[in-house]
Tab-separated table of N, CA, C and O in Angstrom:
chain	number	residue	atom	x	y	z
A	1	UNK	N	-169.238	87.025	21.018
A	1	UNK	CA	-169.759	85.938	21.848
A	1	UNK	C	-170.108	84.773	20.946
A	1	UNK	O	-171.292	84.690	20.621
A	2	UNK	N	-169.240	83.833	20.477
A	2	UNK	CA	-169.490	82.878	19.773
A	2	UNK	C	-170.162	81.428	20.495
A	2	UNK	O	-170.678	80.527	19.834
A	3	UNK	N	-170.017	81.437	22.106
A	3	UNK	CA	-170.230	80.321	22.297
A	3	UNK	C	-171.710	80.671	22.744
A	3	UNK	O	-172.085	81.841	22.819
A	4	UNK	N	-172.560	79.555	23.046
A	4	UNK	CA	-173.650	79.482	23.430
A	4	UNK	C	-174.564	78.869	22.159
A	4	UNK	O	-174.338	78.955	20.952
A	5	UNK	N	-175.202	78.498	22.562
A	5	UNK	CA	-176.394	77.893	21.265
A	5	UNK	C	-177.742	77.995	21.863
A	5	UNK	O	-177.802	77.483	22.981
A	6	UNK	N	-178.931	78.558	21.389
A	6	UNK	CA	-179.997	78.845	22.217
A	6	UNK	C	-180.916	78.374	21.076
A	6	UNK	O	-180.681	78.073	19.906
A	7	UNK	N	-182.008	78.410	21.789
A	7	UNK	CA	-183.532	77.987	21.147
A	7	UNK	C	-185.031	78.663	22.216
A	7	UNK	O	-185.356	78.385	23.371
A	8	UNK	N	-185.691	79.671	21.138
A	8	UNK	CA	-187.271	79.561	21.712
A	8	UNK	C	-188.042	78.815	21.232
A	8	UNK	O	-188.165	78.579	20.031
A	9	UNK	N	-188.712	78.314	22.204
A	9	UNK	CA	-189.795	77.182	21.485
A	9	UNK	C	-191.149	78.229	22.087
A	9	UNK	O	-191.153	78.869	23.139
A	10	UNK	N	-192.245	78.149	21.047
A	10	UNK	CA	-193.358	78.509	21.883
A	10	UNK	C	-194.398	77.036	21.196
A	10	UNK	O	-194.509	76.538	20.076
A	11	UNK	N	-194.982	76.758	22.501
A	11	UNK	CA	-196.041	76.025	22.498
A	11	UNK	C	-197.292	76.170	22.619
A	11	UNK	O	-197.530	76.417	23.802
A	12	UNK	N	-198.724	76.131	21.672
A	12	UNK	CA	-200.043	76.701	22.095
A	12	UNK	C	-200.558	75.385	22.462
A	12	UNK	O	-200.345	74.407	21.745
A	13	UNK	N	-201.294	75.310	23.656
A	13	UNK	CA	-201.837	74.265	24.414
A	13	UNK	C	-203.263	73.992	23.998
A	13	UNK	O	-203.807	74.801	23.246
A	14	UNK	N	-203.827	73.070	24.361
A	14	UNK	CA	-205.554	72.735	23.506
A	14	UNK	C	-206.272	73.562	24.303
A	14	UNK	O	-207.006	74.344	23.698
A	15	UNK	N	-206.275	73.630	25.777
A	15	UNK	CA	-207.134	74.310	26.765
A	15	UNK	C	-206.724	74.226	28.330
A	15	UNK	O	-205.643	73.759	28.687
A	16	UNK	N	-207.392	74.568	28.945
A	16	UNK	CA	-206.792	74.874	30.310
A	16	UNK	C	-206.461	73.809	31.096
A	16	UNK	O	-205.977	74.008	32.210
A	17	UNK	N	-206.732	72.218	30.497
A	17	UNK	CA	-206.848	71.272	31.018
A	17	UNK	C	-205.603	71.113	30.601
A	17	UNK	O	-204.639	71.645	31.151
A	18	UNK	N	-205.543	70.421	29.669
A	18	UNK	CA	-203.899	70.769	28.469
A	18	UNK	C	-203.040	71.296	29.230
A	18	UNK	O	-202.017	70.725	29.609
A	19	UNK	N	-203.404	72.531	29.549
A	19	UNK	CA	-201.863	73.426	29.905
A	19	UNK	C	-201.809	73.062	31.331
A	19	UNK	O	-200.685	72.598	31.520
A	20	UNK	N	-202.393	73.052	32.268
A	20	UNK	CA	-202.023	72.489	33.349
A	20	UNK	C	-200.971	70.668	33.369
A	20	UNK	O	-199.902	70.473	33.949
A	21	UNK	N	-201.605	69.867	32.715
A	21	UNK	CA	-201.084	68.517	32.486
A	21	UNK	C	-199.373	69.134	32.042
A	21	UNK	O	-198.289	68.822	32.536
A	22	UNK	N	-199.635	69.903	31.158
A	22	UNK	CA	-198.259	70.591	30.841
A	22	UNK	C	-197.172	71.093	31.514
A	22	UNK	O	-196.016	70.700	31.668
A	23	UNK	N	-197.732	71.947	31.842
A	23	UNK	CA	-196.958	72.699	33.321
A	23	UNK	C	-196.627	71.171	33.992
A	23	UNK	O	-195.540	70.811	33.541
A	24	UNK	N	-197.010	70.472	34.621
A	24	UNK	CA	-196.565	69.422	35.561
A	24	UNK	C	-195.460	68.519	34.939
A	24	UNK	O	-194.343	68.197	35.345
A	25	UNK	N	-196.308	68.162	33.575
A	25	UNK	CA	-194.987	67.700	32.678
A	25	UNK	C	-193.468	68.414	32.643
A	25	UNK	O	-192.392	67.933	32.998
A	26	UNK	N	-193.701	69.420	32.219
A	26	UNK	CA	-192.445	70.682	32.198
A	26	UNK	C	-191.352	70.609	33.543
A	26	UNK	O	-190.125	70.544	33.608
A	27	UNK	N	-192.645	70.663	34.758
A	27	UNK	CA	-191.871	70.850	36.386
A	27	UNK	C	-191.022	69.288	36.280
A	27	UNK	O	-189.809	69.323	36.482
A	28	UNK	N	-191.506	68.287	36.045
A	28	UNK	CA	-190.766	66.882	36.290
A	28	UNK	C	-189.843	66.721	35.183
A	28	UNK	O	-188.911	65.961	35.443
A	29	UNK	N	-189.843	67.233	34.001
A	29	UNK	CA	-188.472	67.030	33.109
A	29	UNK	C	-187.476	67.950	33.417
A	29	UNK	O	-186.315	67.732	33.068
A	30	UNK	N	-187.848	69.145	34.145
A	30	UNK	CA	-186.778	70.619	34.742
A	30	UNK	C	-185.879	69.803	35.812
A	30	UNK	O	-184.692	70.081	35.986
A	31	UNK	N	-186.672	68.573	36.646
A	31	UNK	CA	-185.667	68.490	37.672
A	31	UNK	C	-184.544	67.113	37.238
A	31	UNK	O	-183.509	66.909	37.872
A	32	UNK	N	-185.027	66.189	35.950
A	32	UNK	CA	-183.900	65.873	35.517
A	32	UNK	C	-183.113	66.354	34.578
A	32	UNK	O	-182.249	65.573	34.179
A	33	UNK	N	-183.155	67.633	34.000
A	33	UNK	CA	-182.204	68.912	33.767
A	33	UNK	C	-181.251	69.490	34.639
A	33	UNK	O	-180.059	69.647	34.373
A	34	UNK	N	-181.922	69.855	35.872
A	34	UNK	CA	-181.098	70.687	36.729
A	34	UNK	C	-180.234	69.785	38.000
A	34	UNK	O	-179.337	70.214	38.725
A	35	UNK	N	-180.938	68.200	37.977
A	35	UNK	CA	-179.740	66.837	38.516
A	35	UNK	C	-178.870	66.626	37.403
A	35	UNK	O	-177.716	66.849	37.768
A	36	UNK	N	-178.942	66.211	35.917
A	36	UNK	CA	-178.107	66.128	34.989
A	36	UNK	C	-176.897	66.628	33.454
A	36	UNK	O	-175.971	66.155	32.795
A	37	UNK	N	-177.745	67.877	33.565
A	37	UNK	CA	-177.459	68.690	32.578
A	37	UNK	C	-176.178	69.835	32.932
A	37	UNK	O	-176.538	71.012	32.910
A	38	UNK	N	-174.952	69.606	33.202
A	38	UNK	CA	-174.145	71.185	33.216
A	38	UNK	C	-173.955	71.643	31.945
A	38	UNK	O	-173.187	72.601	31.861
A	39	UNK	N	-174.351	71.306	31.107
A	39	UNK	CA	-174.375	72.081	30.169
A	39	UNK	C	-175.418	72.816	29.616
A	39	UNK	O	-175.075	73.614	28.744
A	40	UNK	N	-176.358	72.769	29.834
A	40	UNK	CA	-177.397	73.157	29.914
A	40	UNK	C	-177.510	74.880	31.246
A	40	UNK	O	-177.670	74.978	32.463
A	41	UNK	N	-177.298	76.012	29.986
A	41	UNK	CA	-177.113	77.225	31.117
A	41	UNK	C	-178.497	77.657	31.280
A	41	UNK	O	-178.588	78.219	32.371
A	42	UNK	N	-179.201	77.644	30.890
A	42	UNK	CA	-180.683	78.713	30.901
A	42	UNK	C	-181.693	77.509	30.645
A	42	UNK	O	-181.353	76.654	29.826
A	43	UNK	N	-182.932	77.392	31.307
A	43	UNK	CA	-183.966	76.375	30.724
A	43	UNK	C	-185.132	77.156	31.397
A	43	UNK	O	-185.191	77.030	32.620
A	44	UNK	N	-185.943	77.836	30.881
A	44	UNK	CA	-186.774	78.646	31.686
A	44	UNK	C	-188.348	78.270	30.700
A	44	UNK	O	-188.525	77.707	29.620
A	45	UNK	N	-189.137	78.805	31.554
A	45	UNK	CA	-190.575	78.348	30.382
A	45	UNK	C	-191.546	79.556	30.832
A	45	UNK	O	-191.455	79.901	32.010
A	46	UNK	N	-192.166	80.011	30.274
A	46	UNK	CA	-193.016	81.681	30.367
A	46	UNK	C	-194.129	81.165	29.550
A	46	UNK	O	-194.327	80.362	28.638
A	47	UNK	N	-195.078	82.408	30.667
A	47	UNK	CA	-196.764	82.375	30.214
A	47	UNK	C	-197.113	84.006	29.613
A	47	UNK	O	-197.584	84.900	30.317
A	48	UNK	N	-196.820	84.117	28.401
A	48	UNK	CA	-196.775	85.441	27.657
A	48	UNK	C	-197.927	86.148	28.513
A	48	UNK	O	-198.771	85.542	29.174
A	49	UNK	N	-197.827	87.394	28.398
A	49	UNK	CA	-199.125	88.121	28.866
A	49	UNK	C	-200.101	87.702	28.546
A	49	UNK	O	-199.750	86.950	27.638
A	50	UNK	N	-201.669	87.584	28.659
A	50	UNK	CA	-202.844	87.650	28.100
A	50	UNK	C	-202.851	86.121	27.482
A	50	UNK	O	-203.970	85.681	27.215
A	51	UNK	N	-201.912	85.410	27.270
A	51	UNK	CA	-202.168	84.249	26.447
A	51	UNK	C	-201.609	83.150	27.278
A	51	UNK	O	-200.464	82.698	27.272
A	52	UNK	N	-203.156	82.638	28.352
A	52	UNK	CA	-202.674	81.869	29.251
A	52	UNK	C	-202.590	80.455	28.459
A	52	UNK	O	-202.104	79.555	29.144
A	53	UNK	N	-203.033	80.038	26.944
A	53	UNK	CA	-202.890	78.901	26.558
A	53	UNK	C	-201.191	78.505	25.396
A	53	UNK	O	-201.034	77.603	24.573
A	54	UNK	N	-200.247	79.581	25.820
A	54	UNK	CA	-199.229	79.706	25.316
A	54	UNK	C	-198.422	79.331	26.319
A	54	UNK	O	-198.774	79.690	27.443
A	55	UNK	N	-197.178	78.544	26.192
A	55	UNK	CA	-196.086	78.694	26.836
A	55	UNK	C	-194.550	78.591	26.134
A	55	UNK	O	-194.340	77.558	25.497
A	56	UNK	N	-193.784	79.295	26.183
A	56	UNK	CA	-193.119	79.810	25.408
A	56	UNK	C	-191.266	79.609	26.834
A	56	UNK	O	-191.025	80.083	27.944
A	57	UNK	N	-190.484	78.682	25.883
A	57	UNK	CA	-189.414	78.356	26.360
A	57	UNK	C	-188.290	79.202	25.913
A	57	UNK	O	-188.448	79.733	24.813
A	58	UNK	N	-186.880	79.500	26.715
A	58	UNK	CA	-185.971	79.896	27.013
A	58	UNK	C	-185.042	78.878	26.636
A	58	UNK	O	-184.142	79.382	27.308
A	59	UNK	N	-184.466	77.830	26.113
A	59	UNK	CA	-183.232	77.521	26.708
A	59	UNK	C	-181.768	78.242	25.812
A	59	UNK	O	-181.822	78.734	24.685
A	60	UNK	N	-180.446	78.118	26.738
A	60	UNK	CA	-179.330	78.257	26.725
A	60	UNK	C	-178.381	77.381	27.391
A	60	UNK	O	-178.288	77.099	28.586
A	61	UNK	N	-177.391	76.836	25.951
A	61	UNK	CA	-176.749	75.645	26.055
A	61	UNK	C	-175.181	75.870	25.746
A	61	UNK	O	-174.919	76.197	24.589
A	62	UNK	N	-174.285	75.752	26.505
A	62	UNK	CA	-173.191	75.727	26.290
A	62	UNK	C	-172.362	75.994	25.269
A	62	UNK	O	-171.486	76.837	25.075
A	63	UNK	N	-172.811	75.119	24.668
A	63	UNK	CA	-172.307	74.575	22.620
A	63	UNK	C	-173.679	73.594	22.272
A	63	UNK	O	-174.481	73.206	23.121
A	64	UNK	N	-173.731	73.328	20.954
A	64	UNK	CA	-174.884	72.611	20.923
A	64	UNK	C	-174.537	71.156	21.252
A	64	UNK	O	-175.353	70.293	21.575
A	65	UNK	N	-172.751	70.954	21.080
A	65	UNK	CA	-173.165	68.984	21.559
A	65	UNK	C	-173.725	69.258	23.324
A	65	UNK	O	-173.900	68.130	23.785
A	66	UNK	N	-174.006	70.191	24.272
A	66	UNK	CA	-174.588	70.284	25.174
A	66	UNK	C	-176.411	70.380	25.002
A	66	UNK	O	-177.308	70.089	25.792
A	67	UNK	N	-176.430	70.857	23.768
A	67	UNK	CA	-178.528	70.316	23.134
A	67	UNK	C	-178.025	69.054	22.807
A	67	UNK	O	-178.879	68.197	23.036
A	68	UNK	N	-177.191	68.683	22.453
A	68	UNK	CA	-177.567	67.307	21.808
A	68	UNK	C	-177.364	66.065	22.986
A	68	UNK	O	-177.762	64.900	22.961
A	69	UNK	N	-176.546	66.840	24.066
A	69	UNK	CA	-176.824	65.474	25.578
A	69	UNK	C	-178.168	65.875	25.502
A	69	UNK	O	-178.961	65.113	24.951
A	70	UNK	N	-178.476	66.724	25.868
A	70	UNK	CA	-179.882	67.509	26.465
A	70	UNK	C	-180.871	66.647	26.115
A	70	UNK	O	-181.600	65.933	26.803
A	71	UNK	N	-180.738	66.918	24.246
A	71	UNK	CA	-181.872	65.843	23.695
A	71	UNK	C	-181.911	64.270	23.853
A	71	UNK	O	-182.958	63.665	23.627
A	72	UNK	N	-180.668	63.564	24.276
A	72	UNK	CA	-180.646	62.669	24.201
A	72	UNK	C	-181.288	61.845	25.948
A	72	UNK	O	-182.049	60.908	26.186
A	73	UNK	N	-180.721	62.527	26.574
A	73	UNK	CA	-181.807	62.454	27.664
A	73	UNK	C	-182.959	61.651	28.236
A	73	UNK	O	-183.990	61.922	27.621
A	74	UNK	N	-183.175	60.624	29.340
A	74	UNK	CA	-184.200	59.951	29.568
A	74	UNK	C	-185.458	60.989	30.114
A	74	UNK	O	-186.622	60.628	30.287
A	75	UNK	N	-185.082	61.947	30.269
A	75	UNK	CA	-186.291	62.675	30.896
A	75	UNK	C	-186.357	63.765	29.365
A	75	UNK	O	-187.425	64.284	29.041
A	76	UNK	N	-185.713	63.876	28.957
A	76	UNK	CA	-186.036	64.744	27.833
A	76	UNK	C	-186.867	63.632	26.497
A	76	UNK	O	-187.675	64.057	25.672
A	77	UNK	N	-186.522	62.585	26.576
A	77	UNK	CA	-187.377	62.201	25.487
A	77	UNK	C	-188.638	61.657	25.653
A	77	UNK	O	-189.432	61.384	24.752
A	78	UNK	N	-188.856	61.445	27.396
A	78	UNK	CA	-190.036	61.306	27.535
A	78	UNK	C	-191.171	62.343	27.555
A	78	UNK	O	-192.351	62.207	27.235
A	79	UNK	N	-190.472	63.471	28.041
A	79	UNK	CA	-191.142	65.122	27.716
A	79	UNK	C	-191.560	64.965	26.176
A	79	UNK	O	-192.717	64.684	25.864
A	80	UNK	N	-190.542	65.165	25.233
A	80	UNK	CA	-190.973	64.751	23.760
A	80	UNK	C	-192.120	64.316	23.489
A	80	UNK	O	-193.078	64.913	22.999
A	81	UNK	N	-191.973	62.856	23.937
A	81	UNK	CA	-193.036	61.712	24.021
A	81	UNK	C	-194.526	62.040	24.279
A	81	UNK	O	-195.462	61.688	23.561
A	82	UNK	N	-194.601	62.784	25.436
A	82	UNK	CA	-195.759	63.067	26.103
A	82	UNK	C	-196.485	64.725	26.126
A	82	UNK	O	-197.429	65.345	26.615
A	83	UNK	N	-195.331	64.894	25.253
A	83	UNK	CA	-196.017	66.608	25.492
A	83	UNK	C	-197.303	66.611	24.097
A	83	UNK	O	-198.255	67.390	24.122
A	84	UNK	N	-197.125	65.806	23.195
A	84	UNK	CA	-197.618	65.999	21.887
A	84	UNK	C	-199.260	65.976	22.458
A	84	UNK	O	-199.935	66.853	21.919
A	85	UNK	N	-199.792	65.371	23.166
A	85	UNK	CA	-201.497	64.966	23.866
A	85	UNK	C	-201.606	66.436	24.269
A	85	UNK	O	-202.657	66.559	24.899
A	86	UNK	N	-201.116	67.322	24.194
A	86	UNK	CA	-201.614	69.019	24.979
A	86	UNK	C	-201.550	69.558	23.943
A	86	UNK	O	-202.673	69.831	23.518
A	87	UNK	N	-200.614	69.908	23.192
A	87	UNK	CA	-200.405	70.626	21.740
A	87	UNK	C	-201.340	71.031	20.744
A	87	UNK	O	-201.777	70.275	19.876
A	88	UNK	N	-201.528	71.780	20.829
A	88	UNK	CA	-202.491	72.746	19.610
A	88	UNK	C	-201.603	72.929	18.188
A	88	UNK	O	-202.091	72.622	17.100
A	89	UNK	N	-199.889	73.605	18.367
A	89	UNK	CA	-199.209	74.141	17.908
A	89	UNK	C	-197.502	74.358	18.538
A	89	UNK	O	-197.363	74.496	19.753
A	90	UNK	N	-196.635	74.368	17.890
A	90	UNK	CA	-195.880	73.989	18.231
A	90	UNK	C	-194.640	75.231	17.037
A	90	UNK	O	-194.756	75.261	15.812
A	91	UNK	N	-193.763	75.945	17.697
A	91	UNK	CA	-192.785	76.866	16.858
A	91	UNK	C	-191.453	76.509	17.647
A	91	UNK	O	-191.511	76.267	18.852
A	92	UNK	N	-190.491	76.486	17.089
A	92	UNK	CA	-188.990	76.270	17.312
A	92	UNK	C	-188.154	77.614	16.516
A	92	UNK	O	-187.971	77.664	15.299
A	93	UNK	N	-187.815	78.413	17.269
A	93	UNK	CA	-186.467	79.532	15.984
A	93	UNK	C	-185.172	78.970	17.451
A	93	UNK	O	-185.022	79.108	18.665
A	94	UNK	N	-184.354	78.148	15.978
A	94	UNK	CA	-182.766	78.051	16.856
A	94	UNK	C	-182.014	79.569	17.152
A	94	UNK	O	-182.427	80.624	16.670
A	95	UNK	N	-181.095	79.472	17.843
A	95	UNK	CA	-180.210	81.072	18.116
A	95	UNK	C	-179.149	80.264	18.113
A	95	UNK	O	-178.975	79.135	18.571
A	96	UNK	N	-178.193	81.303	17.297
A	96	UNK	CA	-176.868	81.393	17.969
A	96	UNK	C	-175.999	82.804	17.934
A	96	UNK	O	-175.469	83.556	17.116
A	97	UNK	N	-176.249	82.636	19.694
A	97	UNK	CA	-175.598	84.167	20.210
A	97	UNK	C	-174.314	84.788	19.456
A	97	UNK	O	-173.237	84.213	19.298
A	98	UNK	N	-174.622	85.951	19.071
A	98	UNK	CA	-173.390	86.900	18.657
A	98	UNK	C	-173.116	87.493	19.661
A	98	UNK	O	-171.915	87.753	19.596
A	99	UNK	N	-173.680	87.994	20.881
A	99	UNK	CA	-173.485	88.641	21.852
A	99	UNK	C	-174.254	88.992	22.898
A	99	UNK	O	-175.477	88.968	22.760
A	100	UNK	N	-173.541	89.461	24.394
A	100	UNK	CA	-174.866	89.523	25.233
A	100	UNK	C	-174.015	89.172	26.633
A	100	UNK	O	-172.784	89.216	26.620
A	101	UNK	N	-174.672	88.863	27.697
A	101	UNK	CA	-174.330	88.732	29.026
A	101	UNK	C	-174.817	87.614	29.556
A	101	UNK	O	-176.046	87.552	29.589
A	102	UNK	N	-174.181	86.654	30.007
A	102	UNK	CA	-174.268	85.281	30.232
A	102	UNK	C	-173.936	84.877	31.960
A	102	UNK	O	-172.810	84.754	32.443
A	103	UNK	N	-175.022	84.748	32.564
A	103	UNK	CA	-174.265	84.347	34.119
A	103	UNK	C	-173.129	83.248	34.351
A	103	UNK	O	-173.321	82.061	34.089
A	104	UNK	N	-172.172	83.645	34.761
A	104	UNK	CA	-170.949	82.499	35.041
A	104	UNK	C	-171.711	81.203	35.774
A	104	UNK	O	-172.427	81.280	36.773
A	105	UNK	N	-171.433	80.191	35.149
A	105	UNK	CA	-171.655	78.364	35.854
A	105	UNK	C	-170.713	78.381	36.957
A	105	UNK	O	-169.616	78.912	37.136
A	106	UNK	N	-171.642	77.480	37.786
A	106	UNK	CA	-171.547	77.773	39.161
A	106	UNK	C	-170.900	76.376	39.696
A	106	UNK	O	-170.655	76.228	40.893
C-alpha cells in the first residue's frame, strides 16, 4: 500500500474553556474540508479516554500534494491561525502507509 500519506496530530488544550472554543473551531474548518477537499480521505478528531483536555487528529490524504491543497486552504490556514490561543502543546508524527484497508472514495 504505497499510496496514502497520513498524519496524527495530538493537541493539549489550556482548559475547558480552550477546548470547547476548539471543538467549534475544528467543526467550522471540517465543513470547508468536506465542501472542498477530494483528496482529503479521513479527517477525524478524538477525545482520548480520561483526557478531556487532549484532542488528538486522524487525517488521511490521498498523496501528500493532496496535504499540501489541504494546507494551502482558506479555511485551513485560518484554523492554523486561530487554533494557537487554546494550545498548551502541540505533537505532529507524519505516516506513510505500508499497508492496511482504506474505504473506496465515493
Amino acid at each position: 500500500m504505497s499510496e496514502g500519506f497520513g498524519l496524527v496530530v495530538r493537541f493539549t488544550l489550556h482548559d475547558a474553556t480552550a477546548a470547547a472554543a476548539f471543538d467549534e473551531l475544528c467543526a467550522r474548518t471540517l465543513e470547508g474540508i468536506k465542501a472542498a477537499e477530494p483528496g482529503t480521505l479521513t479527517y477525524v478528531s478524538h477525545i482520548p479516554e480520561g483526557e478531556p483536555l487532549v484532542r488528538v487528529f486522524y487525517e488521511l490524504y490521498a498523496d501528500r500534494a493532496a496535504f499540501d491543497a489541504h494546507e494551502d486552504q482558506p479555511h485551513t490556514k485560518h484554523f492554523l491561525a486561530e487554533r494557537e490561543q487554546y494550545l498548551a502543546g502541540v505533537e505532529v508524527t507524519f505516516l506513510d502507509a505500508i499497508n492496511g484497508k482504506v474505504a473506496a472514495q465515493q
